[in-house]
Coordinates of C-alpha atoms and ligand atoms in Angstrom, one line a residue:
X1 CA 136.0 134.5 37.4
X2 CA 135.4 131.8 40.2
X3 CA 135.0 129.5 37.7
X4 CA 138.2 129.7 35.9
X5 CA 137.3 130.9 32.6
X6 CA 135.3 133.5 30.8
X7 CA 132.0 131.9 29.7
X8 CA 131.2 133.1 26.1
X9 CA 132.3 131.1 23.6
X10 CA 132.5 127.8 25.6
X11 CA 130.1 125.9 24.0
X12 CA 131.4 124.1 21.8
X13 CA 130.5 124.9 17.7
X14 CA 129.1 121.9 15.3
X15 CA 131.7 119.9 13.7
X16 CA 129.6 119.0 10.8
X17 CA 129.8 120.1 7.1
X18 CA 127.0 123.1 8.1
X19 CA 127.5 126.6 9.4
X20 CA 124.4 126.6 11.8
X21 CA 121.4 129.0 12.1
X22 CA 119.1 129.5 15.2
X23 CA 115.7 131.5 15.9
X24 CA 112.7 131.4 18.1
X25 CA 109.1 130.4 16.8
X26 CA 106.0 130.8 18.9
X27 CA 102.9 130.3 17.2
X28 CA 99.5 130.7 19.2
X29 CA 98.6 133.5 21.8
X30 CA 98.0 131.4 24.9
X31 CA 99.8 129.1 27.1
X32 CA 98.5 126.0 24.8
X33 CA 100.5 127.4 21.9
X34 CA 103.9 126.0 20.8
X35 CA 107.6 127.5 22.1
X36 CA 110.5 126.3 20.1
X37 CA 113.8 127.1 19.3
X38 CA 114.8 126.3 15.8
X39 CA 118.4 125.5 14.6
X40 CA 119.1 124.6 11.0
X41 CA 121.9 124.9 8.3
X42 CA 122.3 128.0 7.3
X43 CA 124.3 129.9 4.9
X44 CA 127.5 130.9 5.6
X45 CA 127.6 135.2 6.7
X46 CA 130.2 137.4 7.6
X47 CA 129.8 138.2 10.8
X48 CA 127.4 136.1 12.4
X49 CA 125.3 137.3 15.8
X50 CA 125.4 135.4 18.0
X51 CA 122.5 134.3 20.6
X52 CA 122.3 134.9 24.0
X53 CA 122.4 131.5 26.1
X54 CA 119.9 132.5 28.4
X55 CA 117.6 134.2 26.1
X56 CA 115.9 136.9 29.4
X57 CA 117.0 137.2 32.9
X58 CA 113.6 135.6 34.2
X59 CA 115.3 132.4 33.3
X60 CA 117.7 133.3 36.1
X61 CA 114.8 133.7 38.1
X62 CA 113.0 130.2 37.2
X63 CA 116.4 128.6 37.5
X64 CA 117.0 129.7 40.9
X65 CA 113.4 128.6 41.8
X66 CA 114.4 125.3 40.7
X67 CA 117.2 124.7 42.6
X68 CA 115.1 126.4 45.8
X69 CA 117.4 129.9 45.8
X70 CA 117.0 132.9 46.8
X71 CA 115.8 135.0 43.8
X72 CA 117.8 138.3 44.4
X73 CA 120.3 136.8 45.2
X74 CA 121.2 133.5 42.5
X75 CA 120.0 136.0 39.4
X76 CA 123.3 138.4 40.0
X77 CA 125.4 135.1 40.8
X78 CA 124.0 133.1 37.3
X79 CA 123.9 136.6 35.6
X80 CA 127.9 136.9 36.3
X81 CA 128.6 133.4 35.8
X82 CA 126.7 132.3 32.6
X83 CA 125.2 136.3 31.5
X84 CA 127.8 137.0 28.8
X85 CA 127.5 133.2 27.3
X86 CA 126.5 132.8 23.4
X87 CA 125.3 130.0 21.2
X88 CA 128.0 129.3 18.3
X89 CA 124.7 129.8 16.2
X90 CA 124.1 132.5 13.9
X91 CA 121.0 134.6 14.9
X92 CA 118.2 135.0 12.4
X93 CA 120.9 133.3 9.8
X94 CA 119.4 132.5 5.9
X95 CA 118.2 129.2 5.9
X96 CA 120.4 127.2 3.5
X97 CA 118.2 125.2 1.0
X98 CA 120.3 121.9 -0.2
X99 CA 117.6 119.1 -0.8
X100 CA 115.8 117.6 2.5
X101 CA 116.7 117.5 5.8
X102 CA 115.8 115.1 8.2
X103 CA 114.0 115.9 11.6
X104 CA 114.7 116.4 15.4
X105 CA 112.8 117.3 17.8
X106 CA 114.0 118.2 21.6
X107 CA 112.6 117.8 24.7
X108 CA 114.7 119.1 27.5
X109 CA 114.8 117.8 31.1
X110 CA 112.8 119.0 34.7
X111 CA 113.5 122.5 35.6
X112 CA 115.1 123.1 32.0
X113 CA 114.4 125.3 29.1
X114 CA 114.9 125.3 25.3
X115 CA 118.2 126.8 25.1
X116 CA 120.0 124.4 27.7
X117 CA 120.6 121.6 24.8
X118 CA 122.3 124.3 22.1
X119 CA 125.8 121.9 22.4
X120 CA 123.5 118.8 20.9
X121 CA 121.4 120.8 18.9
X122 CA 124.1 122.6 17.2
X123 CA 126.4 119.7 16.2
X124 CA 122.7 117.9 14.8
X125 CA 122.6 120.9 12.9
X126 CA 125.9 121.3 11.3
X127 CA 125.5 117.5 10.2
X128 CA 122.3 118.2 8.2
X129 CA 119.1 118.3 10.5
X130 CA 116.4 120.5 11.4
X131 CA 116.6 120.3 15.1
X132 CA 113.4 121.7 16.8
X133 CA 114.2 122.3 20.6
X134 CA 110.8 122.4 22.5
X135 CA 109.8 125.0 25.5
X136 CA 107.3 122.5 27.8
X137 CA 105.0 125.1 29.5
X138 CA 101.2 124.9 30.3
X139 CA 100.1 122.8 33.4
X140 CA 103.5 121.3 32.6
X141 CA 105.2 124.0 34.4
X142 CA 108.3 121.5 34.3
X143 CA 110.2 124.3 32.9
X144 CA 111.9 126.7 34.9
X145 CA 111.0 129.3 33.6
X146 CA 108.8 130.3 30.5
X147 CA 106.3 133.0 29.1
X148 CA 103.4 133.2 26.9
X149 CA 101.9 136.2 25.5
X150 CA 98.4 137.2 26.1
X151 CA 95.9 139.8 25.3
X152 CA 95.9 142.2 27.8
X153 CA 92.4 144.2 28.6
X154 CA 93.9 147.0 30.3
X155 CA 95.3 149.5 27.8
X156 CA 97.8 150.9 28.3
X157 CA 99.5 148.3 31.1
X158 CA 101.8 147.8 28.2
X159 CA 104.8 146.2 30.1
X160 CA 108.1 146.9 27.9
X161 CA 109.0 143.4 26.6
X162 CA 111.9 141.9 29.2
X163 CA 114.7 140.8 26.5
X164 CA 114.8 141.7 23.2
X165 CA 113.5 138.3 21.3
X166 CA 110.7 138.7 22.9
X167 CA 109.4 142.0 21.6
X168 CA 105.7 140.6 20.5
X169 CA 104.3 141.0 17.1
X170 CA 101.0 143.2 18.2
X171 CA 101.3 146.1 21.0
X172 CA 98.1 144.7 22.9
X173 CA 100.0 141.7 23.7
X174 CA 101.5 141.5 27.3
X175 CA 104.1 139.1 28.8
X176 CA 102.8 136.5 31.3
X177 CA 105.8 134.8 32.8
X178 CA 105.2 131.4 34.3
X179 CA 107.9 129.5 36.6
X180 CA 108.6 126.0 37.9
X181 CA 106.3 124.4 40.0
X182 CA 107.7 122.1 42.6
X183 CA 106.5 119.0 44.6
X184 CA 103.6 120.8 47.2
X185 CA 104.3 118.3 50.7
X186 CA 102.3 115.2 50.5
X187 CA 101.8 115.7 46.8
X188 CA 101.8 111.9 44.7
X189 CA 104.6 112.6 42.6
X190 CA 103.1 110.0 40.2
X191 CA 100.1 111.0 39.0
X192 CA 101.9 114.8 38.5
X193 CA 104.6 113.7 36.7
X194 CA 102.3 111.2 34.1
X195 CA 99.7 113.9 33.1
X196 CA 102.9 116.3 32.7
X197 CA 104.5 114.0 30.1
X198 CA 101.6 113.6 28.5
X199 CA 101.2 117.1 28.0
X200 CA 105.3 117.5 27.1
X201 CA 104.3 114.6 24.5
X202 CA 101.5 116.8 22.9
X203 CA 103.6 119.9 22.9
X204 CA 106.7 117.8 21.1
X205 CA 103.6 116.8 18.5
X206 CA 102.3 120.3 17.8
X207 CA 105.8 121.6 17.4
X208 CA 106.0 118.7 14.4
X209 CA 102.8 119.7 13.1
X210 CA 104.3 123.1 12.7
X211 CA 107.0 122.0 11.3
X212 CA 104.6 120.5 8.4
X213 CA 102.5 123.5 8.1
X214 CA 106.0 125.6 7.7
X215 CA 107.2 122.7 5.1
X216 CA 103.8 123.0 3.3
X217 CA 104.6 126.5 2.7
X218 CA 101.2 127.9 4.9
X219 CA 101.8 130.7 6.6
X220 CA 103.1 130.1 10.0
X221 CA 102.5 133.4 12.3
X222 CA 105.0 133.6 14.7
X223 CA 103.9 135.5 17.6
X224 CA 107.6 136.9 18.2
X225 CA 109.1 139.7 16.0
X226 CA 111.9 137.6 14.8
X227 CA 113.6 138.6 11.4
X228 CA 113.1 135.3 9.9
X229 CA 111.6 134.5 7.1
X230 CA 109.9 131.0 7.8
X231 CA 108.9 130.2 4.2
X232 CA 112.7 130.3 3.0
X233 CA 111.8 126.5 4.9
X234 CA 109.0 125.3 2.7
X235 CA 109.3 121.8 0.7
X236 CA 113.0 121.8 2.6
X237 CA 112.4 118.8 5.4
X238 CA 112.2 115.1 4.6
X239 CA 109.2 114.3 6.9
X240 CA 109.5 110.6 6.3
X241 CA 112.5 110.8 8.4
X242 CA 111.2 112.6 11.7
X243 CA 113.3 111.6 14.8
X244 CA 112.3 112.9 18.9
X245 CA 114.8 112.8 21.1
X246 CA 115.5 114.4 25.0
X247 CA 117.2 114.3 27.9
X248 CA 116.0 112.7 31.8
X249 CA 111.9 114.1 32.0
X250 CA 112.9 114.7 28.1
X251 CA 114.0 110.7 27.6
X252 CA 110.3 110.2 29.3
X253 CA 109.2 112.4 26.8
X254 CA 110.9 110.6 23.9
X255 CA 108.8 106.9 24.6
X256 CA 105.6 109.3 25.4
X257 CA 105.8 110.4 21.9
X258 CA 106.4 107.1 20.3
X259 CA 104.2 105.5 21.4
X260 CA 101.4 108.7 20.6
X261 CA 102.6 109.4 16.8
X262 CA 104.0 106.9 14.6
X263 CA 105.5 109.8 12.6
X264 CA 108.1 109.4 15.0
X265 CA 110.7 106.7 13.3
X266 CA 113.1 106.4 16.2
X267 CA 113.8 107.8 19.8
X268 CA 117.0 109.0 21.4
X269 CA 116.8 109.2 25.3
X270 CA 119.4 110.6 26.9
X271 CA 120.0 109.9 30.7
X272 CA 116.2 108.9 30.7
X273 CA 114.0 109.6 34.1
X274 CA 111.4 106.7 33.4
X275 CA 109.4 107.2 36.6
X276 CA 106.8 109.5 35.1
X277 CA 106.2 106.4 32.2
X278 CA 103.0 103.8 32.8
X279 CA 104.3 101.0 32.0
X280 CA 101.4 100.0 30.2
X281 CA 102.3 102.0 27.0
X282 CA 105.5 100.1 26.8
X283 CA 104.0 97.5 24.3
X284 CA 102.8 100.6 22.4
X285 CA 106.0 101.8 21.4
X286 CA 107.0 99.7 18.1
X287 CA 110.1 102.0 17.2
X288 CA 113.9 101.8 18.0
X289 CA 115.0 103.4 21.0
X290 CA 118.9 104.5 22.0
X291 CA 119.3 104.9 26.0
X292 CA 122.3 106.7 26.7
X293 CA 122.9 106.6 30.1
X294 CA 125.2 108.5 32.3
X295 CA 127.5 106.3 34.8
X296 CA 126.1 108.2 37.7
X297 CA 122.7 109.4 37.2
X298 CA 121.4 105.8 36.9
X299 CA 120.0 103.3 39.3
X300 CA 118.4 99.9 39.3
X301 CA 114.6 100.7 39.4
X302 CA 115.4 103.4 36.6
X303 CA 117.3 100.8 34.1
X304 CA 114.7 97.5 35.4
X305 CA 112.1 100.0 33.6
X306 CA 114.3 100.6 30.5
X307 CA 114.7 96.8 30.2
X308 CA 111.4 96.4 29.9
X309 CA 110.9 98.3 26.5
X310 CA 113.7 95.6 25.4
X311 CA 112.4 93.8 22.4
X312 CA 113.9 90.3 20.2
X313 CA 111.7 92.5 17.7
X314 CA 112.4 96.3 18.0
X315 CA 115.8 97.7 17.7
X316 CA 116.5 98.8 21.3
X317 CA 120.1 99.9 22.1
X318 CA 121.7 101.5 25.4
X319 CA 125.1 102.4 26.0
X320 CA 126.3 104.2 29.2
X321 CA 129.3 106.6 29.0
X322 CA 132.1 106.5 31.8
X323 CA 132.8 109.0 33.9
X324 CA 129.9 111.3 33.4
X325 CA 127.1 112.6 35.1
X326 CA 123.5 114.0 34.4
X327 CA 124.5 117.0 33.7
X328 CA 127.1 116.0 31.6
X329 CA 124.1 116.1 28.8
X330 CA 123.2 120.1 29.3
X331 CA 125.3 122.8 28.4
X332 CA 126.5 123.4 32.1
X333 CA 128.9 121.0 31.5
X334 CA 131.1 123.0 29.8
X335 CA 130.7 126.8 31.5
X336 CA 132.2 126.0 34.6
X337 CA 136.1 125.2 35.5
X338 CA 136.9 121.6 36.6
X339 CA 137.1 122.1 40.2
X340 CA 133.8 123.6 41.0
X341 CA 131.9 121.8 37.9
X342 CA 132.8 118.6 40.0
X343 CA 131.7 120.4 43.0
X344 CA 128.3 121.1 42.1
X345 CA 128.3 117.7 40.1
X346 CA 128.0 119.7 36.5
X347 CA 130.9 117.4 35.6
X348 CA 132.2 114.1 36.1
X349 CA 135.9 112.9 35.5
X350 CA 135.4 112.5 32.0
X351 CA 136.5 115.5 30.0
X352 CA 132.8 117.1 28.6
X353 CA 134.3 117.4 25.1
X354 CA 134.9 113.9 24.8
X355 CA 131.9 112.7 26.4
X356 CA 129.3 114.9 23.9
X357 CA 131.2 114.1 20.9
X358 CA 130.8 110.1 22.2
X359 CA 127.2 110.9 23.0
X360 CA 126.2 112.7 19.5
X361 CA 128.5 110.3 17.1
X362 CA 126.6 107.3 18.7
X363 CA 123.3 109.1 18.4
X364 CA 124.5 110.3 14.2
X365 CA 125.3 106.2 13.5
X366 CA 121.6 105.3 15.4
X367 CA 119.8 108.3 13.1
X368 CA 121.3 107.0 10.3
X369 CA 120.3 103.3 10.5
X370 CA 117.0 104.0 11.8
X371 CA 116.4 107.0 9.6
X372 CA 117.8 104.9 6.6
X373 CA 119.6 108.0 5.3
X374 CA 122.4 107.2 3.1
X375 CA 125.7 109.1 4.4
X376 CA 128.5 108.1 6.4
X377 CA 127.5 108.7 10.1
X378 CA 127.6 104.4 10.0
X379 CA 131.1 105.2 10.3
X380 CA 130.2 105.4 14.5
X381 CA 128.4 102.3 14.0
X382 CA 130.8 100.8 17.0
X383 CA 129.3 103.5 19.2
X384 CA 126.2 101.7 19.4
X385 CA 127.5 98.7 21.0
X386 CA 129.2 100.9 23.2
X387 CA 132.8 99.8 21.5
X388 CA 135.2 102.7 22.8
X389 CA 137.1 102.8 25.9
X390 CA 135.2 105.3 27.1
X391 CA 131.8 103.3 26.7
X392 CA 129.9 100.8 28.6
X393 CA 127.6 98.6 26.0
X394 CA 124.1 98.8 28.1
X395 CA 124.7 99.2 31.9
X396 CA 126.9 99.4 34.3
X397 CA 124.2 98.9 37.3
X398 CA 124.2 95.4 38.6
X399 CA 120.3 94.0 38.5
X400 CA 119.9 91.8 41.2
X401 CA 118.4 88.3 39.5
X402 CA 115.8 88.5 41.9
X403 CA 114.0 91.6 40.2
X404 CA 114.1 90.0 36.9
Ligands
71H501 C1 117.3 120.6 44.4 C2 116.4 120.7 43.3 N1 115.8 119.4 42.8 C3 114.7 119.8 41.9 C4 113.7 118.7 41.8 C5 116.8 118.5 42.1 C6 117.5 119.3 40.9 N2 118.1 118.4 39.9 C7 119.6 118.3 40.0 C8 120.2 119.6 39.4 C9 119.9 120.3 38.1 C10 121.1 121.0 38.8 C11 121.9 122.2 38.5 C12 121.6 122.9 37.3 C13 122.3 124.1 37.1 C14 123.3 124.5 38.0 C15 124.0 125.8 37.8 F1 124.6 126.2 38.9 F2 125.0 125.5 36.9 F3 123.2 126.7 37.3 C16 123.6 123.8 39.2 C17 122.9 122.6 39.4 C18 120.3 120.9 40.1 C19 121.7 119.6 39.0 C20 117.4 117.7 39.1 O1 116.2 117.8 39.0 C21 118.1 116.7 38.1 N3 117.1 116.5 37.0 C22 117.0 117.2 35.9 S1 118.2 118.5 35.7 C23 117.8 119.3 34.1 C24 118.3 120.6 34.1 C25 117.6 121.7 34.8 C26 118.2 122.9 34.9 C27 119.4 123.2 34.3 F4 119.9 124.4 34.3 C28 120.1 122.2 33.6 C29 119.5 120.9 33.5 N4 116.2 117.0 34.9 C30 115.2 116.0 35.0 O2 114.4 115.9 34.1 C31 115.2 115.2 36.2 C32 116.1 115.5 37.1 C33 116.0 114.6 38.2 C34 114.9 113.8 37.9 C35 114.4 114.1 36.6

């Protein structure tokens, strides 16, 4: 096609010692309920099914919203492009049971959904975490797309469920889709953007607390018919080491969170959007944070901000990779052909392989030290300082001495 290759296996599988597992958890009947997408080790099966990428075709629709669209038009173009795409996850796979596995949860950025992160969440997986990848809905509407499930009054208004995940567990439950929300003129971006990563921060929280009530072994209804057995997960997560972790509105997310729940040990913010944060919470946040920046998204009001969680007392690390761009973070970055990924700046220079493997080794080493888990991720310990050619220890956006 257009973009130079066919689209379904592109995204690239976990190099880590686990086959990986993936399913969708919704627990609560309203919008105020909790969206996640779960991947995990799993054990190792034949022939594996593998997810669709963009779980319905109203994501399409939110997507094109997004990036102001035409509807119609964008859902048969994205549909082409990206329709036939898979996770290298195994759907609905038997959780593998092998001691205690540490924590992730996933906040993805403005305009994203839960699924956009799968090249991150998979390789987290197949090293041995539980990687919860949140859907931000509610007043949030920061996703592009998203649905709930509510009761509906009229019977028999039963609208046939629009992809198949999402066939609901009851009958009298309809599908209420909900999609992004942009800037009305005039608004104050501000105060918008600070009650929606509060709310993202409270979503991340009640996705943990799921998490404990699955661990605890109560019984977790989840609201879609997904053949997976949740309590296969009980006693199976070391909630001592809990780690939250996102990318741009997501990396906003990720010091909203620390400084809300101390269950949180550590944050990793990828390409972090900090305008959202009140600066007031910074001295709040007592845990070690990892910026990794992009070489492009960046600029110096966004990295004065970051420099001001720095800390002689809390580990605070950031590292910028060359030749890569904000999208170089979702899965975009590796679904489109150079030319025209460059073009609509999914891409930069860098080749995408190269710059996630950079991105999740340095982000394994920071787990493990700040996690104190006891396996050989330290081996990346270099990546921290930003000590590969490919790496930029901290910035590379001149502050003028003035600002400082
Ligand atoms: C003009 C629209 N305007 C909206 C406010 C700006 C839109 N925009 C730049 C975009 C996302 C882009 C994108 C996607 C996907 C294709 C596709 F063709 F491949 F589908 C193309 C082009 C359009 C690059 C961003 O917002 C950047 N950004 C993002 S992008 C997160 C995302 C969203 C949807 C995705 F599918 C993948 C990733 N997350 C944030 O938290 C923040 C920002 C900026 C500040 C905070």
């Amino acid at each position: 096609d257009i973009f130079g290759h066919n689209n379904t296996l592109s995204i690239p599988p976990g190099k880590g010692p686990h086959q990986v597992g993936c399913t969708d958890l919704m627990v609560g009947r309203t919008v105020h309920g909790t969206f996640l997408r779960l991947y995990y080790p799993c054990q190792a099966s034949e022939n594996p099914q593998l997810p669709d990428w963009v779980p319905c075709r109203e994501y399409f629709n939110g997507l094109a919203d997004f990036m102001k669209m035409n509807r119609a038009l964008s859902e048969r173009i994205f549909n082409y492009l990206f329709g036939s795409c898979k996770i290298p996850a195994a759907w609905n796979a038997s959780f593998k049971p092998d001691g205690k596995y540490p924590v992730i949860i996933f906040s993805h950025g403005l305009g994203a959904f839960r699924t956009l992160y799968s090249a991150i969440c998979v390789e987290l997986a197949s090293q041995g975490f539980i990687v919860a990848a949140v859907e931000h809905r509610c007043l949030d509407e920061s996703a592009s797309a998203t649905f709930y499930f509510r009761e509906h009054a009229e019977p028999g208004t039963k609208k046939h469920p629009s992809c198949d995940i999402a066939k609901p567990l009851s009958d009298n439950l309809e599908e209420v889709w909900m999609y992004y929300r942009p800037l009305k003129p005039g608004e104050n971006e501000f105060p918008l953007r600070n009650k929606q990563v509060k709310q993202r921060a409270d979503e991340c929280i009640r996705a943990l607390d799921i998490l404990f009530d699955i661990n605890s072994g109560k019984s977790v209804e989840n609201v879609l018919q997904c053949d997976f057995d949740l309590s296969t997960m009980e006693n199976s997560m070391d909630l001592c080491r809990i780690a939250i972790m996102g990318h741009s509105f997501g990396g906003a997310t990720v010091i909203e969170c620390l400084c809300k729940d101390v269950k949180f040990k550590c944050g990793v913010a990828l390409d972090t959007w900090m305008f959202p944060l009140d600066e007031e919470i910074f001295p709040g946040v007592k845990q070690p944070i990892f910026f990794i920046n992009s070489e492009k998204f960046q600029w110096i009001g966004n990295i004065i901000r970051m420099k001001k969680l720095d800390s002689a007392i809390f580990p605070r690390k950031m590292i910028t990779i060359k030749g890569t761009v904000h999208q170089s973070f979702p899965d975009f970055t590796f679904l489109t052909g150079n030319w025209i990924g460059r073009l609509m700046k999914l891409k930069g220079e860098i080749d995408p392989h190269i710059a996630l493997d950079l991105s999740n080794k340095a982000t394994l080493a920071f787990l493990q030290r700040h996690l104190n888990m006891d396996i050989d991720f330290n081996q990346w310990d270099a990546l921290i300082d930003g000590k590969d050619d490919n790496l930029i220890p901290g910035t590379n956006i001149t502050i003028p001495q003035s600002s400082i």
